[in-house]
Amino acid sequence: MGTLKGGTRPPWVGLGAGVAVQMASGNAYNFPLYSHSLKSVLGFNQKQLTMLGVANDIGENVGVLPGIFCNKFPPWVLLSIGSCACFFGYGVLWLAVSQTVENLPYWLLWISLCIATNSTAWFSTAIIVTNMKNFPRNRGTVAGILKGYSGLSAAVFTEVYSLLLGHSSSKLLLFLALGIPALCFVTMYFVRPCTPASGDDPSEDSHFLFTQAASVALGIYILTTTTLDNFVTLSNPVSYALVAIMVLLLVAPLAIPVKMTFYRSDNSKSGKPIQPVRSSDQLVHEEGNEDKAEPLLITSSSTTNLGSFHDSDGVSDVDMLLAEGEGAVKKKRRPRRGEDFTFREALVKADFWLLFFVFFVGVGSGVAVLNNLAQIGLAQGVHDTTILMSLFSFCNFVGRLGGGVVSEYFLRSRMVPRTVWMTFSQVVMFITYLLFASSLSGTLYVATAMLGICYGVQFSIMVPTTSELFGLKNFGTFYNFMSLGNPLGALLFSSFLAGYIYDSEAAKQHAVSCIGPTCFRATFFVLAGVCCMGTILSMVLTKRIRPVYDMLYGGSSFRLVQDSSH
């Protein structure tokens, strides 16, 4: 992995470069923009298209290999692998949609879409794991910012699709195949693990605030220009200028390290030594060294009977228990919640599976709507679904950014567990699905906005909660396992449920496309019931892990150890 860079500036360089890559990691959200071309050009039915949506979500969220690789290789390796997956996967889809190569088999397109969107897992793992460790004291804020940019990516790509590519699906696929790898190769040098500087830097809060403000400005700008494009015909120069402004807003977080380069802080000018913050895995390692340094008890009956136990396996259980009891042998203690777990140790914990199922319900039901958003709009008479996509993307961004900021504030000020916000958001999702099912005039846009916010909250809460319960050492593995809730939800709720009901209703109408509120009404009722179950599980999880947050942030030993490094 090499020597870690230290100081106050390198982590901000990595965060500034990381937000651009994190935005690119949302390439899987583009599926609704070109799904209609797959259906019309290649002649797929809704069930086949829905199964491609499942491939899209499986590739996006199956990150077992990135989770393993992130602890063995530097971030640039993961970014390189993701870039190759993006190039080859979207390249094959471009060949099919542009009809450069005709009659490509369905299974090849399914696999290609999996490979293409699997780049998301490599990009996200490299960026999120690296920055969570670079800013261990601000996990919720960092997770909210990075997940916010990822959620905003759909609106960014929609802007490019509308203003730069002329609503061409084949050009969009070519842009994804070439543009994203180019971006990653330009920025990968700057995304690296660092030794974080002291959290007492008074400018840190203002830097986070600036990054959040820049992302909000970007989101509002994209939503405004996308809406404008639907009502006013823009000339090519104006379109290019709007895209250029969007790019400037996207790279705005890099202004922080630039400012730090030219205007050094008072601490740096005074020559005061900067003591690095230790991450949770370093703390546990140091605690383990302290345990090893403890003097063992001197000669006792048990040690005499035990003899050279390191060199012999013939020690009786009784002698070993006596030795452990008298301190001659230190028995390895299982980690407590808040410490670093191995993946195997976490699998037997009820909290692990509760968090997984709560996240699965929230994002699994949400992604079922997202994958079918174009068809939902058409069924309710909305022929141009780009506004729906931009609205969902912007609100998804608001949920991700706001979820991280709000959960961090209430956690620090009132010790409110983060999962309270997962509970609240799933209650709102229950209401939202009933609103979708009602199909009342004007409710489609309101329901889409509400769902986008709640969908985003699930991500921004899951990421820091996982790291707080099970540590940062193997966070990449835990994060990618939790992300499996997304493709599982797509398979169950989108393919088996929504796709089947849609095709059944279309058959009743003797048409290829279903029109009317009955196309998805039964699906929304089922999703509402699922969210009721998720709400109950989330309440159970919140009650169970409240003592964990009292330990981590309420003045316990972990809090004191963290603070002692400053």
mmCIF file of C-alpha atoms in Angstrom, residues 12 38 124 183 200 216 220 246 263 297 346 350 426 431 459 481 492-493 495 521 543:
data_model
loop_
_atom_site.group_PDB
_atom_site.id
_atom_site.type_symbol
_atom_site.label_atom_id
_atom_site.label_comp_id
_atom_site.label_asym_id
_atom_site.label_seq_id
_atom_site.Cartn_x
_atom_site.Cartn_y
_atom_site.Cartn_z
ATOM 1 C CA TRP A 12 -9.263 16.991 1.044
ATOM 2 C CA LEU A 38 -33.240 -1.819 -25.754
ATOM 3 C CA SER A 124 -17.743 3.225 -4.748
ATOM 4 C CA LEU A 183 -12.314 10.499 -15.724
ATOM 5 C CA ASP A 200 -9.253 20.278 15.937
ATOM 6 C CA VAL A 216 -26.708 21.501 -3.278
ATOM 7 C CA ILE A 220 -30.544 22.832 -7.948
ATOM 8 C CA MET A 246 -22.306 22.025 -14.504
ATOM 9 C CA TYR A 263 -3.486 30.115 2.210
ATOM 10 C CA LEU A 297 1.565 -14.093 36.279
ATOM 11 C CA ALA A 346 -20.357 -10.375 12.123
ATOM 12 C CA ALA A 350 -28.458 -10.370 15.056
ATOM 13 C CA GLN A 426 -39.823 3.784 5.754
ATOM 14 C CA ILE A 431 -47.449 6.557 2.537
ATOM 15 C CA PHE A 459 -27.934 4.718 1.841
ATOM 16 C CA PHE A 481 -22.508 -7.219 1.499
ATOM 17 C CA LEU A 492 -37.999 -9.952 -6.095
ATOM 18 C CA PHE A 493 -39.940 -6.707 -6.361
ATOM 19 C CA SER A 495 -38.795 -8.729 -11.908
ATOM 20 C CA ARG A 521 -51.427 -0.646 -8.453
ATOM 21 C CA LYS A 543 -33.658 -0.256 20.440
#
